[in-house]
Coordinates of C-alpha atoms and ligand atoms in Angstrom, one line a residue:
Chain A
M18 CA 134.9 91.1 101.5
R19 CA 138.6 90.7 100.1
H20 CA 140.1 88.7 102.9
I21 CA 137.5 86.5 102.9
L22 CA 137.2 85.5 99.5
S23 CA 140.9 85.1 99.9
F24 CA 141.4 83.7 102.6
L25 CA 143.6 80.3 103.3
I26 CA 143.4 77.6 105.7
V27 CA 146.7 77.8 107.3
L28 CA 148.3 74.3 108.4
A29 CA 149.5 74.3 111.9
C30 CA 152.4 72.2 110.6
L31 CA 154.2 75.3 109.0
P32 CA 156.6 75.8 111.2
V33 CA 157.2 71.9 111.5
C34 CA 157.6 70.9 108.0
A35 CA 160.6 73.2 106.8
R36 CA 160.4 71.9 103.7
A37 CA 157.2 72.4 101.7
A38 CA 155.6 73.1 98.4
D39 CA 153.1 75.2 97.0
L40 CA 150.3 73.9 94.6
D41 CA 149.0 76.1 91.5
V42 CA 145.6 75.1 90.6
H43 CA 143.5 76.7 87.6
V44 CA 139.9 75.8 87.1
R45 CA 138.3 76.0 83.5
T46 CA 136.1 75.3 81.6
A47 CA 136.6 73.2 78.3
R48 CA 135.7 76.3 76.3
G49 CA 138.8 78.1 78.8
A50 CA 136.5 80.3 80.3
P51 CA 137.8 80.7 84.5
V52 CA 135.9 78.9 87.1
S53 CA 135.6 81.4 90.0
D54 CA 134.2 80.0 93.4
A55 CA 135.5 76.6 93.2
I56 CA 136.7 74.7 96.1
V57 CA 140.2 73.1 96.3
T58 CA 141.1 70.9 99.0
V59 CA 144.1 68.8 99.8
E60 CA 144.2 65.7 101.8
P61 CA 147.7 64.3 102.6
E62 CA 148.5 60.8 102.8
A63 CA 150.6 61.7 106.0
R64 CA 148.9 62.8 109.2
T65 CA 148.9 66.6 109.9
P66 CA 150.3 66.7 113.0
A67 CA 148.1 69.9 114.9
P68 CA 144.4 70.6 114.3
L69 CA 143.5 73.3 111.8
R70 CA 143.7 77.1 112.6
F71 CA 141.8 80.1 110.9
T72 CA 143.3 83.5 111.0
Q73 CA 140.7 85.3 109.4
P74 CA 136.9 85.7 110.6
L75 CA 134.4 83.6 108.6
A76 CA 131.6 85.6 107.6
M77 CA 128.8 85.2 105.1
A78 CA 127.4 88.5 105.0
Q79 CA 124.3 89.7 103.6
R80 CA 124.6 92.9 101.1
G81 CA 122.7 94.2 98.5
L82 CA 120.5 91.7 99.2
Q83 CA 122.5 88.9 98.1
F84 CA 124.8 86.8 100.2
D85 CA 128.7 88.1 100.1
P86 CA 130.4 85.7 99.5
F87 CA 128.4 83.5 96.9
V88 CA 130.6 80.2 98.1
L89 CA 132.6 80.1 101.6
V90 CA 134.8 77.3 102.8
V91 CA 135.2 76.8 106.5
P92 CA 136.6 74.3 108.4
V93 CA 134.5 71.5 110.6
G94 CA 133.7 73.1 113.8
A95 CA 133.7 76.5 112.4
E96 CA 131.3 79.3 114.0
V97 CA 130.2 81.5 111.1
R98 CA 128.7 84.9 111.6
F99 CA 126.0 86.2 109.3
P100 CA 126.2 90.3 109.3
N101 CA 123.1 91.9 108.2
E102 CA 124.5 94.9 106.1
D103 CA 121.3 95.3 104.4
P104 CA 118.6 97.9 105.1
V105 CA 116.1 95.2 104.8
R106 CA 115.4 92.2 107.4
H107 CA 116.7 88.8 106.0
Q108 CA 115.7 85.1 107.3
V109 CA 118.4 82.8 106.3
Y110 CA 118.1 79.1 106.3
S111 CA 119.2 75.9 105.2
F112 CA 117.3 72.7 104.5
S113 CA 120.6 71.0 103.7
P114 CA 121.5 67.4 105.5
T115 CA 124.9 68.7 106.4
K116 CA 123.1 71.6 108.6
T117 CA 119.5 72.6 109.0
F118 CA 118.9 75.9 110.4
E119 CA 116.8 78.6 110.1
L120 CA 117.8 82.4 111.4
K121 CA 114.6 84.3 112.3
L122 CA 114.3 87.8 110.8
Y123 CA 116.7 89.9 111.5
G124 CA 117.5 93.7 110.6
K125 CA 120.6 96.0 109.5
D126 CA 123.4 95.8 111.5
Q127 CA 122.6 92.7 113.5
T128 CA 124.5 89.1 113.2
R129 CA 124.0 85.5 114.2
T130 CA 126.0 83.0 114.3
V131 CA 126.1 79.6 113.4
R132 CA 128.3 76.3 114.2
F133 CA 128.6 74.1 111.3
D134 CA 130.1 70.6 112.7
K135 CA 129.5 68.1 109.8
A136 CA 131.6 68.0 106.6
G137 CA 129.5 68.5 103.5
V138 CA 127.8 71.0 101.3
V139 CA 125.1 73.8 103.0
S140 CA 122.9 75.5 100.5
L141 CA 122.0 78.8 101.4
G142 CA 118.5 80.9 100.9
C143 CA 116.8 83.8 102.5
N144 CA 113.1 83.3 102.8
I145 CA 112.2 86.8 101.8
H146 CA 114.2 87.2 99.0
D147 CA 114.2 84.3 96.8
Q148 CA 117.0 85.4 94.8
M149 CA 119.5 85.2 97.7
V150 CA 121.6 81.7 97.1
A151 CA 124.7 81.2 98.5
F152 CA 126.8 77.8 99.5
I153 CA 129.1 77.2 102.7
K154 CA 131.4 74.0 101.9
V155 CA 132.2 72.6 105.3
T156 CA 135.5 71.0 105.1
D157 CA 137.8 68.2 107.3
A158 CA 140.9 68.8 104.8
P159 CA 143.5 70.4 106.3
F160 CA 144.1 72.6 103.1
A161 CA 141.6 74.4 101.5
V162 CA 141.6 77.3 99.3
K163 CA 138.7 79.3 96.7
T164 CA 139.6 80.4 93.0
D165 CA 139.5 83.4 92.5
A166 CA 137.9 85.6 89.5
S167 CA 140.7 84.2 86.8
G168 CA 139.9 80.6 88.5
H169 CA 143.2 80.5 89.8
A170 CA 144.1 79.5 93.5
V171 CA 147.5 78.4 95.4
L172 CA 148.1 76.4 98.7
H173 CA 151.3 76.8 100.2
G174 CA 153.3 74.7 102.6
L175 CA 151.5 71.3 101.4
P176 CA 153.8 68.5 103.4
V177 CA 155.7 66.0 100.6
G178 CA 153.9 62.9 99.8
R179 CA 150.9 61.5 98.2
A180 CA 148.0 63.8 98.6
T181 CA 144.3 64.1 97.2
I182 CA 143.3 67.2 95.4
R183 CA 139.9 67.4 95.4
V184 CA 137.8 70.7 93.5
W185 CA 134.0 71.6 93.9
H186 CA 131.8 73.7 92.7
P187 CA 128.2 73.8 93.7
Y188 CA 127.1 73.7 90.1
M189 CA 129.9 71.5 88.6
K190 CA 128.8 69.0 86.4
S191 CA 130.1 65.7 88.2
P192 CA 129.0 63.4 90.8
N193 CA 128.8 65.5 94.0
G194 CA 129.9 68.5 92.2
E195 CA 133.5 67.9 92.6
Q196 CA 136.6 66.2 91.0
K197 CA 139.2 64.1 92.4
L198 CA 143.1 63.5 91.8
D199 CA 146.1 61.5 93.4
L200 CA 149.3 63.7 93.4
A201 CA 152.7 63.5 94.6
I202 CA 153.7 66.6 96.3
P203 CA 157.7 67.4 95.9
R204 CA 160.1 68.5 98.9
T205 CA 160.2 71.5 97.5
G206 CA 159.0 74.0 94.7
S207 CA 155.8 74.6 93.1
I208 CA 153.8 72.2 91.3
A209 CA 150.9 73.7 88.9
Q210 CA 147.4 71.6 88.0
S211 CA 145.0 72.4 85.6
F212 CA 141.3 71.1 86.0
T213 CA 138.4 71.6 83.5
A214 CA 135.0 71.8 85.0
E215 CA 131.7 72.2 83.1
L216 CA 129.2 74.1 85.2
R217 CA 125.3 73.7 85.0
T218 CA 123.3 76.6 84.6
P219 CA 120.9 76.9 87.9
A220 CA 117.2 78.2 87.1
M221 CA 116.7 81.8 87.4
R222 CA 115.9 83.4 90.9
M223 CA 113.9 86.4 91.2
P224 CA 111.7 88.3 94.0
G225 CA 108.7 86.8 94.8
Y226 CA 106.8 84.7 97.7
Chain B
M470 CA 76.0 113.0 88.4
P471 CA 78.4 115.2 90.9
S472 CA 76.3 114.8 93.5
S473 CA 76.2 111.0 93.7
S474 CA 79.8 110.9 93.3
R475 CA 80.2 112.9 96.4
V476 CA 78.0 111.1 98.5
R477 CA 79.7 108.1 97.2
S478 CA 83.1 109.7 97.8
G479 CA 82.0 110.8 101.8
R480 CA 80.6 106.7 102.2
D481 CA 83.9 105.1 101.0
L482 CA 86.2 107.4 103.5
V483 CA 84.1 106.5 106.5
R484 CA 84.2 103.0 105.2
L485 CA 88.2 103.4 104.7
K486 CA 88.7 104.9 108.4
G487 CA 86.4 102.0 109.8
V488 CA 88.6 98.9 107.6
G489 CA 91.8 100.8 108.6
A490 CA 91.0 100.7 112.0
S491 CA 89.5 97.1 112.4
A492 CA 92.5 96.1 110.2
V493 CA 95.2 97.2 112.6
G494 CA 92.8 95.7 115.7
L495 CA 92.8 92.7 114.1
L496 CA 96.5 92.9 113.4
L497 CA 97.3 93.8 117.0
A498 CA 95.0 91.3 118.2
I499 CA 96.7 88.2 116.4
A500 CA 100.2 89.6 117.6
A501 CA 98.8 89.6 120.9
A502 CA 97.4 85.9 120.6
N503 CA 100.5 84.7 119.0
P504 CA 102.2 82.3 121.2
A505 CA 105.3 83.3 119.0
A506 CA 105.3 86.8 120.3
A507 CA 109.0 87.0 120.5
E508 CA 109.2 87.1 116.7
T509 CA 106.7 89.6 116.5
D510 CA 107.6 93.1 114.9
L511 CA 104.7 95.7 114.6
F512 CA 106.3 99.0 114.4
G513 CA 110.2 98.7 114.2
R514 CA 112.4 100.6 111.9
D515 CA 112.2 97.6 109.7
T516 CA 108.7 97.4 109.0
L517 CA 108.2 100.4 107.1
S518 CA 109.5 101.1 103.8
G519 CA 108.2 103.4 100.9
V520 CA 108.7 105.3 97.7
L521 CA 108.5 109.0 96.5
D522 CA 108.5 109.7 93.0
A523 CA 108.4 113.4 91.9
R524 CA 107.9 114.3 88.1
L525 CA 108.0 116.9 85.7
S526 CA 106.2 115.9 82.5
A527 CA 106.2 117.5 79.1
A528 CA 103.5 116.4 76.7
D529 CA 101.9 116.9 73.2
G530 CA 98.5 115.0 72.1
E531 CA 94.7 114.9 73.1
T532 CA 93.5 115.2 76.1
S533 CA 94.3 112.8 78.8
F534 CA 91.3 109.9 80.1
L535 CA 92.2 111.8 83.7
D536 CA 90.4 115.0 82.4
G537 CA 87.6 113.2 80.0
G538 CA 89.0 112.7 77.0
L539 CA 90.6 109.4 75.3
G540 CA 94.1 110.1 75.9
K541 CA 96.2 107.2 76.6
T542 CA 98.5 108.8 79.0
Q543 CA 97.9 110.3 82.1
Y544 CA 98.9 113.5 80.7
S545 CA 97.1 115.9 78.6
G546 CA 99.1 118.2 75.9
G547 CA 97.1 121.1 73.9
G548 CA 97.2 119.1 70.8
A549 CA 100.0 119.9 69.0
N550 CA 101.0 122.4 72.0
V551 CA 103.3 120.8 74.7
A552 CA 102.1 121.1 78.4
V553 CA 104.7 121.0 81.0
R554 CA 103.4 120.1 84.4
P555 CA 105.1 119.2 88.0
T556 CA 103.4 116.2 89.7
L557 CA 103.6 114.4 92.9
D558 CA 103.3 110.9 90.8
L559 CA 103.5 108.9 93.9
A560 CA 104.2 108.4 97.5
A561 CA 103.6 105.2 99.1
L562 CA 104.4 103.7 102.5
V563 CA 104.4 100.1 103.1
W564 CA 103.8 99.0 106.5
R565 CA 105.2 95.3 106.8
P566 CA 104.6 93.8 110.2
Q567 CA 105.3 90.3 111.6
L568 CA 103.1 88.6 113.6
G569 CA 105.1 85.8 114.5
G570 CA 105.1 82.0 113.6
D571 CA 106.0 82.9 109.9
L572 CA 103.0 85.2 109.7
G573 CA 103.3 88.8 108.2
A574 CA 101.2 91.4 107.0
S575 CA 101.9 94.1 104.0
V576 CA 100.0 97.4 104.2
T577 CA 100.7 99.7 101.6
A578 CA 98.9 103.1 101.9
Q579 CA 99.4 105.7 98.7
G580 CA 98.7 109.0 97.4
Q581 CA 99.1 110.1 93.6
S582 CA 98.1 112.7 91.8
G583 CA 94.9 111.5 89.5
Q584 CA 93.5 109.3 92.6
T585 CA 89.7 110.1 94.3
H586 CA 91.0 110.1 97.8
G587 CA 94.0 112.1 99.0
I588 CA 95.1 108.6 100.7
D589 CA 93.9 105.3 100.1
L590 CA 94.9 102.0 100.3
A591 CA 97.0 100.3 97.5
E592 CA 97.3 97.0 99.2
A593 CA 96.3 94.8 102.5
Y594 CA 97.1 91.6 103.3
L595 CA 98.3 88.5 105.7
Q596 CA 101.0 86.7 104.4
Y597 CA 102.1 83.5 105.5
R598 CA 105.5 82.3 104.4
P599 CA 107.3 79.4 106.2
V600 CA 110.8 78.7 105.8
P601 CA 111.3 76.1 103.2
H602 CA 112.2 72.1 104.7
S603 CA 112.5 70.5 101.4
A604 CA 112.6 71.4 97.8
T605 CA 108.9 72.1 98.1
R606 CA 107.9 75.4 99.4
F607 CA 104.5 77.0 99.6
G608 CA 103.0 79.8 101.2
W609 CA 99.7 81.9 101.3
R610 CA 98.0 85.3 101.3
V611 CA 94.6 86.8 101.9
G612 CA 93.7 90.2 101.5
L613 CA 93.2 93.2 99.3
M614 CA 96.0 93.0 96.3
W615 CA 97.2 92.8 92.8
P616 CA 97.2 89.2 91.5
P617 CA 101.0 88.0 90.1
A618 CA 100.3 88.8 87.0
S619 CA 103.3 92.1 86.0
L620 CA 106.5 90.9 85.0
E621 CA 107.2 95.0 85.4
H622 CA 106.0 95.9 89.0
D623 CA 108.8 94.0 91.5
G624 CA 109.6 97.4 93.3
V625 CA 108.8 98.6 96.9
G626 CA 104.9 98.8 97.2
W627 CA 104.2 97.5 93.4
T628 CA 106.1 99.7 91.7
T629 CA 107.6 99.3 88.4
T630 CA 111.5 99.0 88.3
R631 CA 112.5 99.3 84.7
T632 CA 110.5 102.2 83.1
L633 CA 108.3 104.8 84.5
T634 CA 105.6 103.8 83.0
P635 CA 104.6 100.3 82.8
S636 CA 103.4 98.3 79.4
A637 CA 99.9 98.9 78.3
I638 CA 99.2 95.2 79.7
N639 CA 100.4 96.0 83.0
T640 CA 98.7 99.8 83.6
W641 CA 95.4 98.1 83.1
I642 CA 96.6 95.3 85.8
S643 CA 97.3 98.1 87.8
E644 CA 94.2 100.2 87.1
E645 CA 91.6 97.4 87.0
V646 CA 92.7 94.2 88.2
K647 CA 92.6 94.1 91.9
G648 CA 90.7 92.1 94.3
V649 CA 90.2 90.5 97.8
A650 CA 91.7 87.0 97.8
A651 CA 93.0 83.8 99.1
E652 CA 95.6 83.2 97.6
A653 CA 97.7 79.9 97.7
F654 CA 101.6 78.9 96.2
V655 CA 103.5 75.8 96.0
S656 CA 106.9 75.5 94.2
R657 CA 109.0 72.6 93.8
D658 CA 112.4 72.3 92.6
I659 CA 113.0 69.2 90.3
G660 CA 116.3 68.4 88.6
G661 CA 117.5 72.1 88.2
H662 CA 113.9 73.3 87.2
R663 CA 111.7 75.0 89.6
L664 CA 108.0 74.7 88.9
S665 CA 105.7 77.0 91.3
V666 CA 101.6 77.2 90.8
T667 CA 99.9 80.5 92.6
A668 CA 96.1 80.1 92.5
A669 CA 93.2 82.6 93.8
A670 CA 89.7 82.9 94.5
F671 CA 88.7 86.5 95.2
G672 CA 86.1 89.1 94.7
E673 CA 85.5 92.6 94.9
N674 CA 87.0 92.9 91.4
D675 CA 83.5 93.1 89.1
T676 CA 84.1 95.8 87.1
A677 CA 87.4 94.8 85.6
G678 CA 87.0 95.7 82.2
A679 CA 84.6 99.0 82.0
L680 CA 87.8 101.4 81.8
L681 CA 89.6 98.9 79.6
T682 CA 86.3 99.1 77.3
Y683 CA 85.3 102.4 77.3
R684 CA 88.6 104.2 77.4
G685 CA 90.4 101.7 75.7
W686 CA 94.1 100.3 76.4
A687 CA 96.7 103.3 78.3
L688 CA 100.1 103.7 79.3
D689 CA 100.0 105.5 82.6
D690 CA 100.8 104.5 86.4
V691 CA 97.6 105.6 88.2
R692 CA 97.1 103.0 90.3
A693 CA 93.9 101.0 91.5
T694 CA 93.2 101.7 95.1
A695 CA 90.8 100.3 97.6
F696 CA 87.8 103.0 97.3
G697 CA 89.2 105.0 94.7
T698 CA 87.3 105.5 91.3
S699 CA 88.7 106.0 87.5
P700 CA 87.0 109.1 85.3
L701 CA 85.4 107.9 82.3
P702 CA 85.8 109.7 79.0
Q703 CA 83.0 112.3 78.8
L704 CA 82.6 112.9 74.7
R705 CA 79.0 112.1 74.3
S706 CA 77.4 114.1 77.3
D707 CA 74.4 114.7 75.0
S708 CA 73.5 111.6 74.2
Y709 CA 72.0 108.0 75.6
L710 CA 75.8 107.0 74.4
R711 CA 76.6 109.4 77.4
L712 CA 79.3 106.9 80.0
P713 CA 79.0 107.0 84.0
D714 CA 81.5 109.2 85.3
D715 CA 83.7 106.6 86.9
T716 CA 84.4 103.2 87.7
Q717 CA 85.3 101.6 90.7
P718 CA 87.6 98.8 90.2
V719 CA 87.7 97.7 93.4
V720 CA 83.8 96.4 94.3
N721 CA 81.4 93.5 95.0
L722 CA 78.0 93.8 93.0
D723 CA 77.2 90.4 92.6
G724 CA 78.7 88.0 95.9
R725 CA 80.3 85.9 93.1
P726 CA 83.9 85.1 93.4
G727 CA 86.0 84.9 90.8
G728 CA 89.7 83.1 90.3
Y729 CA 93.1 83.3 88.8
A730 CA 95.8 80.6 88.6
K731 CA 99.8 81.3 87.4
L732 CA 101.7 78.3 86.4
E733 CA 105.8 79.0 86.5
W734 CA 108.3 77.1 85.1
R735 CA 112.2 77.8 85.6
P736 CA 114.4 75.7 83.5
P737 CA 117.8 75.6 84.4
A738 CA 118.8 78.2 81.8
P739 CA 118.4 82.2 82.5
M740 CA 114.8 82.4 81.5
A741 CA 111.6 82.1 83.1
L742 CA 108.0 81.4 81.7
Q743 CA 105.0 81.9 83.1
A744 CA 101.0 81.7 81.8
F745 CA 98.6 83.3 84.1
V746 CA 94.5 83.1 83.6
Y747 CA 91.8 85.1 85.4
D748 CA 87.9 85.4 85.4
N749 CA 86.5 87.5 87.7
G750 CA 83.1 85.4 87.6
A751 CA 80.9 88.8 87.8
D752 CA 77.3 88.9 86.7
P753 CA 76.9 91.3 83.7
G754 CA 73.7 91.9 84.4
A755 CA 74.1 93.0 87.9
V756 CA 74.1 96.8 88.7
K757 CA 74.6 98.3 91.9
D758 CA 75.1 102.0 92.7
G759 CA 75.3 102.7 89.3
Y760 CA 77.9 100.3 88.3
W761 CA 77.9 97.2 86.2
G762 CA 78.8 94.1 86.6
W763 CA 82.1 93.3 84.0
R764 CA 82.6 89.4 83.3
T765 CA 86.4 89.5 81.9
T766 CA 88.4 86.8 81.5
F767 CA 91.7 86.7 80.1
A768 CA 95.1 84.5 79.7
D769 CA 98.5 85.9 80.0
L770 CA 102.0 84.7 78.5
G771 CA 105.4 86.0 80.0
L772 CA 109.2 85.5 79.7
T773 CA 112.0 86.5 81.5
A774 CA 115.6 86.2 79.9
R775 CA 118.7 87.3 81.4
P776 CA 121.1 86.8 78.5
G777 CA 124.1 88.3 79.5
A778 CA 125.4 89.9 82.5
G779 CA 123.5 93.1 83.4
V780 CA 120.8 92.5 80.7
E781 CA 117.4 91.5 81.1
V782 CA 114.6 91.1 78.4
L783 CA 110.9 90.8 79.5
A784 CA 107.6 90.1 77.4
Q785 CA 104.0 89.3 78.0
A786 CA 101.2 88.7 75.4
L787 CA 97.6 89.1 76.7
A788 CA 94.0 88.2 75.3
G789 CA 91.0 88.6 77.0
H790 CA 87.1 89.3 76.9
T791 CA 84.7 91.3 78.3
Y792 CA 81.1 92.0 78.6
S793 CA 78.4 94.1 80.6
G794 CA 74.7 94.9 80.8
P795 CA 72.3 95.4 80.5
Y796 CA 71.1 92.4 77.8
T797 CA 69.3 94.0 75.1
S798 CA 67.5 92.7 71.9
R799 CA 70.8 93.6 70.1
G800 CA 72.9 91.6 72.7
W801 CA 75.2 92.3 75.5
R802 CA 75.1 96.5 75.4
N803 CA 79.0 96.0 75.7
D804 CA 81.0 93.1 74.5
V805 CA 84.8 93.4 73.3
D806 CA 87.5 91.3 73.0
F807 CA 91.2 92.8 73.8
N808 CA 94.8 91.9 73.4
S809 CA 98.1 93.9 73.9
A810 CA 101.8 92.5 73.7
Y811 CA 105.3 94.2 74.9
L812 CA 108.9 93.5 74.3
L813 CA 111.2 95.3 76.6
A814 CA 115.0 95.1 77.2
T815 CA 117.2 96.5 79.9
E816 CA 120.7 96.9 80.5
V817 CA 122.0 97.7 83.7
Q818 CA 125.8 99.2 83.7
G819 CA 126.8 100.3 86.9
R820 CA 124.9 102.8 88.3
H821 CA 123.0 103.5 84.8
R822 CA 120.2 101.5 83.6
F823 CA 118.9 101.5 80.1
T824 CA 115.7 100.4 78.7
V825 CA 113.3 100.2 75.5
R826 CA 110.0 99.0 75.1
G827 CA 107.9 98.4 72.3
D828 CA 103.6 97.8 73.3
A829 CA 101.4 97.3 70.5
F830 CA 97.6 97.0 71.7
E831 CA 94.1 96.4 70.1
V832 CA 90.3 96.1 71.4
K833 CA 87.7 94.6 69.1
N834 CA 83.7 95.6 69.3
N835 CA 81.7 92.7 69.3
A836 CA 78.6 94.8 70.5
A837 CA 76.0 96.5 68.3
P838 CA 77.8 99.6 66.7
V839 CA 75.0 101.9 68.1
F840 CA 76.0 101.2 71.6
G841 CA 79.5 102.9 70.9
E842 CA 82.4 102.2 68.7
H843 CA 85.0 100.7 71.3
G844 CA 86.9 99.3 69.1
E845 CA 90.9 100.6 68.5
H846 CA 94.2 99.8 67.7
G847 CA 97.5 101.2 68.4
W848 CA 101.3 101.0 69.5
S849 CA 103.6 103.0 71.4
A850 CA 107.7 103.0 72.0
T851 CA 109.7 103.9 75.3
G852 CA 112.7 104.8 75.9
D853 CA 114.3 105.1 79.8
Y854 CA 117.1 105.9 81.2
A855 CA 118.1 105.8 85.4
Y856 CA 121.0 107.1 87.2
A857 CA 121.3 106.2 90.4
L858 CA 122.8 108.6 92.3
T859 CA 122.7 106.8 95.6
P860 CA 121.6 103.4 96.6
N861 CA 118.2 105.0 97.9
L862 CA 118.0 108.4 95.0
S863 CA 117.9 107.9 91.5
L864 CA 117.1 110.2 88.6
W865 CA 115.0 109.2 85.6
V866 CA 114.6 110.6 82.0
E867 CA 111.4 108.7 80.1
T868 CA 110.4 109.6 76.5
M869 CA 107.4 107.7 75.2
H870 CA 105.5 107.9 71.9
V871 CA 101.9 106.5 71.7
W872 CA 100.0 106.2 68.5
S873 CA 96.1 105.1 68.6
G874 CA 93.4 104.7 66.3
R875 CA 89.7 105.1 67.6
S876 CA 86.9 105.7 65.8
E877 CA 84.6 106.6 68.4
R878 CA 87.0 110.1 68.7
S879 CA 85.0 111.3 65.1
S880 CA 81.7 111.5 67.1
A881 CA 83.7 114.4 69.0
D882 CA 85.4 115.9 66.3
L883 CA 88.5 114.5 67.1
L884 CA 90.7 112.5 64.2
P885 CA 90.4 108.8 64.8
G886 CA 94.5 108.1 64.8
Q887 CA 95.7 110.4 67.7
P888 CA 99.7 110.3 68.3
Q889 CA 101.2 111.8 71.6
N890 CA 104.8 112.2 72.8
V891 CA 105.3 112.4 76.6
L892 CA 108.9 113.3 78.5
Q893 CA 109.2 112.7 81.9
I894 CA 111.9 113.5 84.2
A895 CA 111.4 111.9 87.7
V896 CA 113.2 111.8 90.9
R897 CA 112.3 108.6 92.8
A898 CA 113.5 108.1 96.9
A899 CA 113.4 104.9 98.3
L900 CA 112.7 105.3 102.4
Ligands
LIG856 CU1 116.5 88.4 102.7

């Protein structure tokens, strides 16, 4: 779903901070290939005055014997729906410490909901279809966005001052799959920041046991 | 003899009904006894799937093995003339009930032209597959099943998904390598690698190798069933070299178990390697209902690679040995080594799939030549195009050339070297 692919975590302080800057992020490999599905989060040093608000439904669909999207970013406490749009049953599970769960087999046009209470990475699988792989990044950062197919992402309305920017990808060859950078956010305008990320190749997934 | 095979067929049908009824009863009993009955789903719409494959074929070349010849495909041409015929190649219905507590079952019934009974069982097994709680996963299957040896049969109901006709190797696996097995599986993810081991003990596969010896390698998709038989070539009906009418692949002649094992390695790269070994443990001196035991062993290496988006390369190489009684002063009456390999490349572009495959095969006769010249060698080239009309309906065009040399043909006044061309147009529907 396009709207999920491109959703932004909207900061409640938008109306409060009349002056705010945009951050323009590009993630590429050393050879210049765009890195999509990377999660960019920003944690301003200044306290955010209000809790996070999400304007879009949070969903991890099962479609064409794959999860969609491949990477989903949600805030801590999010209720994520798992709609099955396939004509076959799926059995979604995670054994990640961030959230261990199992959804019993369910079929077409049914959905289940899972609440994610802890920040971290949840890697998803399907017990029926080994080729199904996806990741949910549960974040407590007030700003988060996912890079698009061209490895590009924009965050709007960042508060002025120092902030920590993190870029995470499930296959990034860095400790915890992320890179960190401290940056000064100006009062207005737009700043650009590039990241170079090397991705490891995951073991192949195929239908099987 | 026709009369004896009729008797056998009648008895098989009775056995088939008995097995079918008791299997359904067993599943219902398991489901009813299971405390997690809330998770059971016996006849929900999601428990049924299936496939229908209707074909129009045009073939030249020699008489098919299905019609008593040594032809390498399921189609008979008239020598240089082309024979055209429509067939219902396969109708398969797969029932996968959930019995609760991660226990399920898979039962596949099939009907296809060339099959002994109108409807027969292709597979019927219980499967336990718990949700993994760590990087180690495990599971098991018990029942009638093909072993996990084919890289090409990953479709619904053990169908091929890249070509209509499987490679020589996997044609043989489909035809003769199937038994009643107890199989365990374990895999572990270690530092970006995945290692899997599958091992099984099995029975009811004591004649594997008979078809491969008497007919040789072939490229067809006529599949072994629980109660069906495969006809054997009838070129020498006048001599002591006359072959039995048929062979029954799923049969127990000696009560001795066999075993198979598979090791699979998936490195952090777009490729996977597997090694599969098989020994049916059959007593080559056993004989029952006119069927001899065939002691068959083989090893198979398989490679899957996905070098680019939508591109996949498969390769398998298999080498094996089989022998069968009676034991004579000149050694075992039947004794052959068999080898085959194929390389397949396929590319998906949107709704289109293009596939090419090359096969090479060989049988070396080790038995005394007076018992029949079962040695052969050959190759084939296959080109396939498939178009997905809808997610559940596809149109296929496949062209295949097979050439084989077999000196046994001389005894039937045929040239030892025989080419064959087959063109198939298929409509496949998924249910
Ligand atoms: Cu699934």
